[in-house]
Amino acid sequence: MQRQKICIIGSGNWGSAIAKIIGFNAEAHPELFETDVPMWVFEEQVNGHKLTEIINTEHENVKYLKGIKLPQRVIAIPDVVEAAKDADILVFVLPHQFVRGICDKLKGKLKTSAVAVTLIKGFEIAEGGGILLISNVIRQSLNIPCAALMGANIANEVANEHYCEATIGCQDKQLGQKLKSVFQTKYFRIVCVQDETVVEVCGALKNVVATAAGFTDGLGYGDNTKAAVIRLGLMEMIKFSLVFYPGSKLETFFESCGVADLITTCYGGRNRRVAEAFVKTGKPIGQLEQEMLQGQKLQGPPTAAEVNSMLKTKNMENKFPLFTAVHKICQGTITATEMIECLRNHPEHN
Ligand SMILES: NC(=O)c1ccc[n+]([C@@H]2O[C@H](COP(=O)([O-])OP(=O)(O)OC[C@H]3O[C@@H](n4cnc5c(N)ncnc54)[C@H](O)[C@@H]3O)[C@@H](O)[C@H]2O)c1
Ligand SMILES: O=P(O)(O)OC[C@H](O)CO
Protein backbone atom coordinates (compact mmCIF):
# COMPACT_ATOMS: atom_id res chain seq x y z
CA MET A 1 0.00 0.00 0.00
CA GLN A 2 1.18 3.52 -0.74
CA ARG A 3 2.36 5.46 2.32
CA GLN A 4 -0.41 7.66 3.66
CA LYS A 5 0.07 11.35 4.32
CA ILE A 6 -1.70 12.60 7.43
CA CYS A 7 -2.66 16.24 7.91
CA ILE A 8 -3.86 17.71 11.20
CA ILE A 9 -6.36 20.54 10.86
CA GLY A 10 -6.19 22.45 14.13
CA SER A 11 -3.53 23.05 16.76
CA GLY A 12 -5.21 24.03 20.00
CA ASN A 13 -4.93 22.17 23.30
CA TRP A 14 -6.27 18.83 21.95
CA GLY A 15 -4.95 19.44 18.44
CA SER A 16 -1.41 19.73 19.80
CA ALA A 17 -1.75 16.70 22.08
CA ILE A 18 -2.97 14.61 19.16
CA ALA A 19 -0.16 15.98 16.99
CA LYS A 20 2.30 14.47 19.47
CA ILE A 21 0.64 11.06 19.03
CA ILE A 22 0.31 11.24 15.24
CA GLY A 23 3.85 12.54 14.77
CA PHE A 24 5.14 9.68 16.91
CA ASN A 25 3.18 7.03 14.99
CA ALA A 26 4.14 8.49 11.61
CA GLU A 27 7.80 8.25 12.56
CA ALA A 28 7.41 4.78 14.09
CA HIS A 29 5.62 3.36 11.01
CA PRO A 30 7.36 4.63 7.87
CA GLU A 31 5.94 1.60 6.05
CA LEU A 32 2.42 3.00 6.61
CA PHE A 33 2.78 6.76 6.84
CA GLU A 34 4.78 9.63 5.42
CA THR A 35 6.99 10.90 8.21
CA ASP A 36 6.23 14.59 7.69
CA VAL A 37 2.92 15.55 9.29
CA PRO A 38 1.62 18.98 8.25
CA MET A 39 -0.45 20.69 10.93
CA TRP A 40 -2.61 23.68 10.06
CA VAL A 41 -2.14 26.45 12.63
CA PHE A 42 -4.44 29.47 12.92
CA GLU A 43 -1.67 32.07 12.76
CA GLU A 44 -1.25 34.44 15.66
CA GLN A 45 1.51 36.40 17.35
CA VAL A 46 2.84 34.95 20.59
CA ASN A 47 5.54 36.90 22.49
CA GLY A 48 6.22 38.94 19.34
CA HIS A 49 6.71 35.87 17.10
CA LYS A 50 4.48 33.93 14.71
CA LEU A 51 3.09 30.82 16.43
CA THR A 52 3.97 28.68 13.36
CA GLU A 53 7.61 29.81 13.60
CA ILE A 54 7.75 29.01 17.31
CA ILE A 55 6.31 25.53 16.72
CA ASN A 56 8.69 24.83 13.84
CA THR A 57 11.78 25.95 15.75
CA GLU A 58 11.02 25.02 19.37
CA HIS A 59 8.73 22.06 18.53
CA GLU A 60 6.33 23.18 21.19
CA ASN A 61 2.94 24.89 21.03
CA VAL A 62 3.84 27.35 23.77
CA LYS A 63 0.37 28.89 23.80
CA TYR A 64 -1.97 25.89 23.78
CA LEU A 65 0.11 22.99 25.14
CA LYS A 66 2.98 24.45 27.09
CA GLY A 67 5.75 22.18 28.28
CA ILE A 68 5.12 19.34 25.81
CA LYS A 69 7.58 18.67 23.00
CA LEU A 70 6.08 17.80 19.62
CA PRO A 71 7.80 15.42 17.19
CA GLN A 72 10.12 17.38 14.90
CA ARG A 73 8.35 16.19 11.74
CA VAL A 74 5.07 17.82 12.78
CA ILE A 75 5.26 20.92 10.57
CA ALA A 76 3.14 23.97 11.42
CA ILE A 77 1.61 25.59 8.31
CA PRO A 78 -0.53 28.76 8.40
CA ASP A 79 -2.34 28.12 5.07
CA VAL A 80 -4.91 25.36 5.45
CA VAL A 81 -5.06 24.57 1.72
CA GLU A 82 -1.28 24.24 1.59
CA ALA A 83 -1.32 21.97 4.66
CA ALA A 84 -4.07 19.67 3.37
CA LYS A 85 -3.55 19.56 -0.40
CA ASP A 86 -1.69 16.20 -0.66
CA ALA A 87 -3.18 14.52 2.41
CA ASP A 88 -4.71 11.05 2.39
CA ILE A 89 -6.01 11.29 5.97
CA LEU A 90 -7.37 14.57 7.37
CA VAL A 91 -7.69 14.86 11.14
CA PHE A 92 -10.14 17.64 12.02
CA VAL A 93 -9.50 18.94 15.54
CA LEU A 94 -10.55 22.55 16.02
CA PRO A 95 -13.28 24.29 18.02
CA HIS A 96 -16.53 23.43 16.28
CA GLN A 97 -17.55 27.03 15.56
CA PHE A 98 -14.72 27.30 12.99
CA VAL A 99 -15.31 24.07 11.02
CA ARG A 100 -17.65 25.43 8.35
CA GLY A 101 -15.25 28.26 7.41
CA ILE A 102 -12.32 25.84 7.14
CA CYS A 103 -14.33 23.39 5.02
CA ASP A 104 -15.32 26.23 2.69
CA LYS A 105 -11.62 26.99 2.13
CA LEU A 106 -10.83 23.32 1.45
CA LYS A 107 -13.68 22.69 -1.02
CA GLY A 108 -12.32 21.25 -4.27
CA LYS A 109 -8.70 21.46 -3.03
CA LEU A 110 -8.27 17.93 -1.62
CA LYS A 111 -7.31 14.56 -3.08
CA THR A 112 -10.54 12.91 -4.17
CA SER A 113 -9.43 9.71 -2.36
CA ALA A 114 -8.88 11.53 0.98
CA VAL A 115 -10.67 10.40 4.15
CA ALA A 116 -11.40 12.40 7.29
CA VAL A 117 -11.83 11.80 10.98
CA THR A 118 -13.34 14.37 13.32
CA LEU A 119 -12.17 14.80 16.92
CA ILE A 120 -14.46 17.80 17.30
CA LYS A 121 -17.11 17.91 20.02
CA GLY A 122 -20.16 19.99 19.09
CA PHE A 123 -22.92 20.46 16.48
CA GLU A 124 -23.82 23.04 13.85
CA ILE A 125 -27.24 24.69 13.83
CA ALA A 126 -28.96 23.75 10.58
CA GLU A 127 -30.75 26.29 8.40
CA GLY A 128 -34.40 26.31 9.44
CA GLY A 129 -33.70 24.82 12.92
CA GLY A 130 -32.36 21.48 14.08
CA ILE A 131 -28.72 20.47 14.08
CA LEU A 132 -26.08 18.92 11.87
CA LEU A 133 -23.34 16.56 13.02
CA ILE A 134 -19.86 18.01 12.42
CA SER A 135 -18.99 14.82 10.48
CA ASN A 136 -21.87 15.65 8.15
CA VAL A 137 -20.64 19.20 7.65
CA ILE A 138 -17.26 17.71 6.65
CA ARG A 139 -18.78 14.95 4.46
CA GLN A 140 -21.19 17.26 2.68
CA SER A 141 -18.74 20.14 2.18
CA LEU A 142 -15.79 18.06 1.03
CA ASN A 143 -17.46 14.97 -0.44
CA ILE A 144 -15.19 12.57 1.48
CA PRO A 145 -15.94 9.91 4.15
CA CYS A 146 -15.64 11.04 7.77
CA ALA A 147 -15.30 8.92 10.92
CA ALA A 148 -15.26 10.20 14.54
CA LEU A 149 -12.81 9.75 17.41
CA MET A 150 -14.07 10.67 20.88
CA GLY A 151 -13.16 9.61 24.40
CA ALA A 152 -12.25 10.48 27.98
CA ASN A 153 -9.30 12.53 26.85
CA ILE A 154 -8.33 15.66 28.73
CA ALA A 155 -5.57 16.91 26.44
CA ASN A 156 -2.87 17.67 29.02
CA GLU A 157 -3.20 14.22 30.59
CA VAL A 158 -2.94 12.54 27.19
CA ALA A 159 0.06 14.71 26.31
CA ASN A 160 1.71 13.59 29.54
CA GLU A 161 1.15 9.99 28.44
CA HIS A 162 -1.21 9.01 31.26
CA TYR A 163 -2.98 5.81 30.23
CA CYS A 164 -6.41 6.39 28.66
CA GLU A 165 -8.81 5.14 25.99
CA ALA A 166 -10.75 6.49 23.03
CA THR A 167 -13.43 5.24 20.66
CA ILE A 168 -13.36 5.43 16.88
CA GLY A 169 -16.82 5.37 15.34
CA CYS A 170 -16.65 4.28 11.72
CA GLN A 171 -19.23 2.37 9.73
CA ASP A 172 -16.54 1.09 7.36
CA LYS A 173 -14.61 -1.48 9.44
CA GLN A 174 -11.52 -1.37 7.24
CA LEU A 175 -11.27 2.40 7.44
CA GLY A 176 -11.77 2.17 11.23
CA GLN A 177 -8.73 -0.11 11.51
CA LYS A 178 -6.65 2.18 9.28
CA LEU A 179 -7.53 5.14 11.50
CA LYS A 180 -6.75 3.11 14.61
CA SER A 181 -3.16 2.73 13.37
CA VAL A 182 -2.92 6.52 13.12
CA PHE A 183 -3.87 7.06 16.76
CA GLN A 184 -3.17 4.04 18.94
CA THR A 185 -0.10 4.15 21.21
CA LYS A 186 0.90 2.34 24.41
CA TYR A 187 -0.88 4.97 26.48
CA PHE A 188 -3.78 5.78 24.10
CA ARG A 189 -5.84 2.65 23.48
CA ILE A 190 -8.52 2.61 20.83
CA VAL A 191 -11.70 0.59 20.41
CA CYS A 192 -13.45 0.76 17.01
CA VAL A 193 -17.24 0.57 16.77
CA GLN A 194 -19.51 0.96 13.76
CA ASP A 195 -22.07 3.13 15.57
CA GLU A 196 -20.37 6.35 14.43
CA THR A 197 -23.28 8.69 15.08
CA VAL A 198 -23.56 7.83 18.77
CA VAL A 199 -19.80 8.20 19.23
CA GLU A 200 -20.02 11.74 17.88
CA VAL A 201 -23.28 12.65 19.64
CA CYS A 202 -21.83 11.54 23.00
CA GLY A 203 -18.78 13.77 22.50
CA ALA A 204 -20.95 16.81 21.89
CA LEU A 205 -23.60 16.25 24.56
CA LYS A 206 -21.22 15.47 27.40
CA ASN A 207 -20.05 19.11 27.31
CA VAL A 208 -23.59 20.24 28.16
CA VAL A 209 -23.70 17.84 31.12
CA ALA A 210 -20.24 19.03 32.25
CA THR A 211 -21.54 22.58 32.29
CA ALA A 212 -24.40 21.45 34.57
CA ALA A 213 -21.89 19.67 36.82
CA GLY A 214 -19.89 22.91 37.08
CA PHE A 215 -23.04 24.82 38.06
CA THR A 216 -23.65 22.43 40.98
CA ASP A 217 -20.02 22.83 42.07
CA GLY A 218 -20.51 26.59 41.94
CA LEU A 219 -23.57 26.26 44.17
CA GLY A 220 -21.44 24.39 46.72
CA TYR A 221 -23.16 21.03 46.29
CA GLY A 222 -21.14 17.84 46.68
CA ASP A 223 -20.47 14.59 44.90
CA ASN A 224 -23.97 13.13 45.35
CA THR A 225 -25.50 16.00 43.40
CA LYS A 226 -22.85 15.70 40.73
CA ALA A 227 -23.51 11.96 40.45
CA ALA A 228 -27.22 12.76 39.96
CA VAL A 229 -26.32 15.27 37.24
CA ILE A 230 -24.11 12.68 35.54
CA ARG A 231 -26.88 10.04 35.74
CA LEU A 232 -29.69 12.31 34.52
CA GLY A 233 -27.36 13.77 31.91
CA LEU A 234 -26.58 10.28 30.65
CA MET A 235 -30.30 9.44 30.48
CA GLU A 236 -30.88 12.58 28.39
CA MET A 237 -27.91 11.74 26.15
CA ILE A 238 -29.34 8.28 25.52
CA LYS A 239 -32.86 9.61 24.92
CA PHE A 240 -31.53 12.31 22.56
CA SER A 241 -29.69 9.66 20.51
CA LEU A 242 -32.62 7.25 20.38
CA VAL A 243 -35.16 9.95 19.46
CA PHE A 244 -33.14 11.89 16.89
CA TYR A 245 -30.81 9.18 15.56
CA PRO A 246 -32.87 5.98 15.26
CA GLY A 247 -30.71 2.84 15.23
CA SER A 248 -28.39 4.18 17.98
CA LYS A 249 -26.95 1.35 20.04
CA LEU A 250 -27.05 1.41 23.84
CA GLU A 251 -23.76 -0.46 24.17
CA THR A 252 -21.87 2.44 22.57
CA PHE A 253 -22.56 4.50 25.71
CA PHE A 254 -20.33 2.06 27.63
CA GLU A 255 -17.33 2.83 25.42
CA SER A 256 -14.82 5.55 26.29
CA CYS A 257 -16.82 8.06 24.23
CA GLY A 258 -19.84 7.57 26.55
CA VAL A 259 -19.80 7.10 30.30
CA ALA A 260 -16.02 7.46 30.63
CA ASP A 261 -15.87 10.83 28.86
CA LEU A 262 -18.87 12.00 30.85
CA ILE A 263 -17.10 11.24 34.14
CA THR A 264 -13.77 12.80 33.21
CA THR A 265 -15.35 15.93 31.84
CA CYS A 266 -17.65 16.44 34.84
CA TYR A 267 -14.64 16.30 37.17
CA GLY A 268 -11.63 17.58 35.23
CA GLY A 269 -12.78 19.54 32.19
CA ARG A 270 -12.72 23.22 31.22
CA ASN A 271 -16.51 23.43 30.87
CA ARG A 272 -16.96 22.31 34.47
CA ARG A 273 -14.34 24.77 35.71
CA VAL A 274 -15.76 27.81 33.89
CA ALA A 275 -19.36 26.92 34.83
CA GLU A 276 -18.36 26.75 38.50
CA ALA A 277 -16.71 30.18 38.24
CA PHE A 278 -19.83 31.54 36.48
CA VAL A 279 -21.99 30.71 39.48
CA LYS A 280 -19.40 31.86 42.03
CA THR A 281 -18.47 35.18 40.40
CA GLY A 282 -21.55 36.18 38.38
CA LYS A 283 -19.25 37.23 35.52
CA PRO A 284 -20.44 36.54 31.93
CA ILE A 285 -19.33 33.18 30.50
CA GLY A 286 -17.52 34.83 27.56
CA GLN A 287 -15.47 36.95 29.97
CA LEU A 288 -14.56 33.91 32.09
CA GLU A 289 -13.59 31.98 28.96
CA GLN A 290 -11.13 34.73 28.09
CA GLU A 291 -9.81 35.15 31.63
CA MET A 292 -9.48 31.45 32.49
CA LEU A 293 -8.64 29.64 29.24
CA GLN A 294 -6.00 31.85 27.56
CA GLY A 295 -7.37 31.43 24.04
CA GLN A 296 -8.81 27.93 24.43
CA LYS A 297 -12.49 27.67 23.57
CA LEU A 298 -15.46 26.53 25.62
CA GLN A 299 -17.78 24.10 23.82
CA GLY A 300 -20.52 23.48 26.43
CA PRO A 301 -22.53 26.74 26.26
CA PRO A 302 -22.64 26.91 22.43
CA THR A 303 -23.51 23.19 22.29
CA ALA A 304 -26.35 23.77 24.78
CA ALA A 305 -27.69 26.43 22.38
CA GLU A 306 -27.38 24.06 19.41
CA VAL A 307 -29.19 21.27 21.29
CA ASN A 308 -31.86 23.73 22.34
CA SER A 309 -32.43 24.74 18.73
CA MET A 310 -33.20 21.08 17.97
CA LEU A 311 -35.44 20.62 21.04
CA LYS A 312 -37.35 23.84 20.31
CA THR A 313 -37.90 22.88 16.68
CA LYS A 314 -39.32 19.52 17.81
CA ASN A 315 -41.23 21.05 20.74
CA MET A 316 -39.37 18.75 23.16
CA GLU A 317 -37.68 21.12 25.62
CA ASN A 318 -39.65 19.73 28.57
CA LYS A 319 -38.50 16.16 27.80
CA PHE A 320 -34.85 17.23 28.33
CA PRO A 321 -34.93 19.42 31.46
CA LEU A 322 -31.19 19.27 32.15
CA PHE A 323 -30.14 20.23 28.61
CA THR A 324 -32.80 22.96 28.57
CA ALA A 325 -31.82 24.37 31.97
CA VAL A 326 -28.13 24.58 31.02
CA HIS A 327 -29.02 26.62 27.95
CA LYS A 328 -31.31 28.93 29.91
CA ILE A 329 -28.66 29.51 32.60
CA CYS A 330 -26.06 30.34 29.94
CA GLN A 331 -28.59 32.77 28.41
CA GLY A 332 -29.25 34.31 31.85
CA THR A 333 -32.97 33.53 31.83
CA ILE A 334 -32.88 31.19 34.88
CA THR A 335 -30.42 30.76 37.75
CA ALA A 336 -28.32 27.72 38.61
CA THR A 337 -30.51 27.18 41.69
CA GLU A 338 -33.53 26.87 39.39
CA MET A 339 -31.71 24.07 37.53
CA ILE A 340 -31.78 22.03 40.75
CA GLU A 341 -35.60 22.44 40.76
CA CYS A 342 -35.71 21.20 37.15
CA LEU A 343 -33.72 18.12 38.21
CA ARG A 344 -35.95 17.55 41.27
CA ASN A 345 -38.93 17.31 38.89
CA HIS A 346 -37.12 15.35 36.18
CA PRO A 347 -39.37 12.96 34.16
CA GLU A 348 -36.99 10.14 35.17
CA HIS A 349 -38.58 10.35 38.67
CA ASN A 350 -42.18 9.92 37.49
N1 LIG B 1 -8.79 20.22 25.07
C1 LIG B 1 -9.21 19.01 25.37
O1 LIG B 1 -8.88 18.47 26.44
C2 LIG B 1 -10.05 18.25 24.39
C3 LIG B 1 -10.09 16.85 24.48
C4 LIG B 1 -10.88 16.14 23.58
C5 LIG B 1 -11.60 16.80 22.59
N2 LIG B 1 -11.53 18.16 22.53
C6 LIG B 1 -12.29 18.80 21.44
O2 LIG B 1 -11.38 19.07 20.37
C7 LIG B 1 -11.79 20.24 19.65
C8 LIG B 1 -10.63 21.21 19.56
O3 LIG B 1 -10.28 21.60 20.87
P1 LIG B 1 -8.83 22.15 21.24
O4 LIG B 1 -8.67 21.90 22.72
O5 LIG B 1 -7.79 21.62 20.32
O6 LIG B 1 -8.98 23.71 20.93
P2 LIG B 1 -8.82 24.93 21.96
O7 LIG B 1 -9.97 24.94 22.90
O8 LIG B 1 -7.46 24.90 22.53
O9 LIG B 1 -9.06 26.19 21.01
C9 LIG B 1 -8.04 27.00 20.54
C10 LIG B 1 -7.82 26.78 19.07
O10 LIG B 1 -8.77 27.54 18.31
C11 LIG B 1 -8.07 28.21 17.28
N3 LIG B 1 -8.77 29.39 16.82
C12 LIG B 1 -8.98 30.54 17.49
N4 LIG B 1 -9.63 31.43 16.68
C13 LIG B 1 -9.83 30.79 15.50
C14 LIG B 1 -10.47 31.15 14.29
N5 LIG B 1 -11.05 32.35 14.11
N6 LIG B 1 -10.50 30.25 13.29
C15 LIG B 1 -9.95 29.04 13.44
N7 LIG B 1 -9.34 28.63 14.57
C16 LIG B 1 -9.28 29.49 15.58
C17 LIG B 1 -6.75 28.56 17.93
O11 LIG B 1 -5.80 28.84 16.96
C18 LIG B 1 -6.44 27.27 18.66
O12 LIG B 1 -5.81 26.35 17.81
C19 LIG B 1 -13.01 20.78 20.42
O13 LIG B 1 -14.18 20.34 19.77
C20 LIG B 1 -12.91 20.14 21.79
O14 LIG B 1 -14.17 19.94 22.41
C21 LIG B 1 -10.76 18.89 23.38
O1 LIG C 1 -12.08 20.48 28.93
P1 LIG C 1 -13.40 20.13 28.27
O2 LIG C 1 -14.55 20.34 29.19
O3 LIG C 1 -13.55 20.77 26.93
O4 LIG C 1 -13.33 18.55 28.03
C1 LIG C 1 -12.18 18.02 27.45
C2 LIG C 1 -12.42 16.66 26.80
O5 LIG C 1 -13.49 16.72 25.90
C3 LIG C 1 -12.56 15.56 27.79
O6 LIG C 1 -12.63 14.32 27.08
Coordinates of C-alpha atoms and ligand atoms in Angstrom, one line a residue, residues 10-16 40-44 51 61 64 92-98 102 119-122 149-151 153-156 203 206-207 261 270-271 293 295-299, ligand 1:
G10 CA -6.2 22.5 14.1
S11 CA -3.5 23.0 16.8
G12 CA -5.2 24.0 20.0
N13 CA -4.9 22.2 23.3
W14 CA -6.3 18.8 21.9
G15 CA -5.0 19.4 18.4
S16 CA -1.4 19.7 19.8
W40 CA -2.6 23.7 10.1
V41 CA -2.1 26.4 12.6
F42 CA -4.4 29.5 12.9
E43 CA -1.7 32.1 12.8
E44 CA -1.3 34.4 15.7
L51 CA 3.1 30.8 16.4
N61 CA 2.9 24.9 21.0
Y64 CA -2.0 25.9 23.8
F92 CA -10.1 17.6 12.0
V93 CA -9.5 18.9 15.5
L94 CA -10.6 22.5 16.0
P95 CA -13.3 24.3 18.0
H96 CA -16.5 23.4 16.3
Q97 CA -17.6 27.0 15.6
F98 CA -14.7 27.3 13.0
I102 CA -12.3 25.8 7.1
L119 CA -12.2 14.8 16.9
I120 CA -14.5 17.8 17.3
K121 CA -17.1 17.9 20.0
G122 CA -20.2 20.0 19.1
L149 CA -12.8 9.7 17.4
M150 CA -14.1 10.7 20.9
G151 CA -13.2 9.6 24.4
N153 CA -9.3 12.5 26.9
I154 CA -8.3 15.7 28.7
A155 CA -5.6 16.9 26.4
N156 CA -2.9 17.7 29.0
G203 CA -18.8 13.8 22.5
K206 CA -21.2 15.5 27.4
N207 CA -20.0 19.1 27.3
D261 CA -15.9 10.8 28.9
R270 CA -12.7 23.2 31.2
N271 CA -16.5 23.4 30.9
L293 CA -8.6 29.6 29.2
G295 CA -7.4 31.4 24.0
Q296 CA -8.8 27.9 24.4
K297 CA -12.5 27.7 23.6
L298 CA -15.5 26.5 25.6
Q299 CA -17.8 24.1 23.8
Ligands
LIG1 N1 -8.8 20.2 25.1 C1 -9.2 19.0 25.4 O1 -8.9 18.5 26.4 C2 -10.0 18.2 24.4 C3 -10.1 16.9 24.5 C4 -10.9 16.1 23.6 C5 -11.6 16.8 22.6 N2 -11.5 18.2 22.5 C6 -12.3 18.8 21.4 O2 -11.4 19.1 20.4 C7 -11.8 20.2 19.7 C8 -10.6 21.2 19.6 O3 -10.3 21.6 20.9 P1 -8.8 22.2 21.2 O4 -8.7 21.9 22.7 O5 -7.8 21.6 20.3 O6 -9.0 23.7 20.9 P2 -8.8 24.9 22.0 O7 -10.0 24.9 22.9 O8 -7.5 24.9 22.5 O9 -9.1 26.2 21.0 C9 -8.0 27.0 20.5 C10 -7.8 26.8 19.1 O10 -8.8 27.5 18.3 C11 -8.1 28.2 17.3 N3 -8.8 29.4 16.8 C12 -9.0 30.5 17.5 N4 -9.6 31.4 16.7 C13 -9.8 30.8 15.5 C14 -10.5 31.2 14.3 N5 -11.0 32.3 14.1 N6 -10.5 30.3 13.3 C15 -9.9 29.0 13.4 N7 -9.3 28.6 14.6 C16 -9.3 29.5 15.6 C17 -6.7 28.6 17.9 O11 -5.8 28.8 17.0 C18 -6.4 27.3 18.7 O12 -5.8 26.3 17.8 C19 -13.0 20.8 20.4 O13 -14.2 20.3 19.8 C20 -12.9 20.1 21.8 O14 -14.2 19.9 22.4 C21 -10.8 18.9 23.4

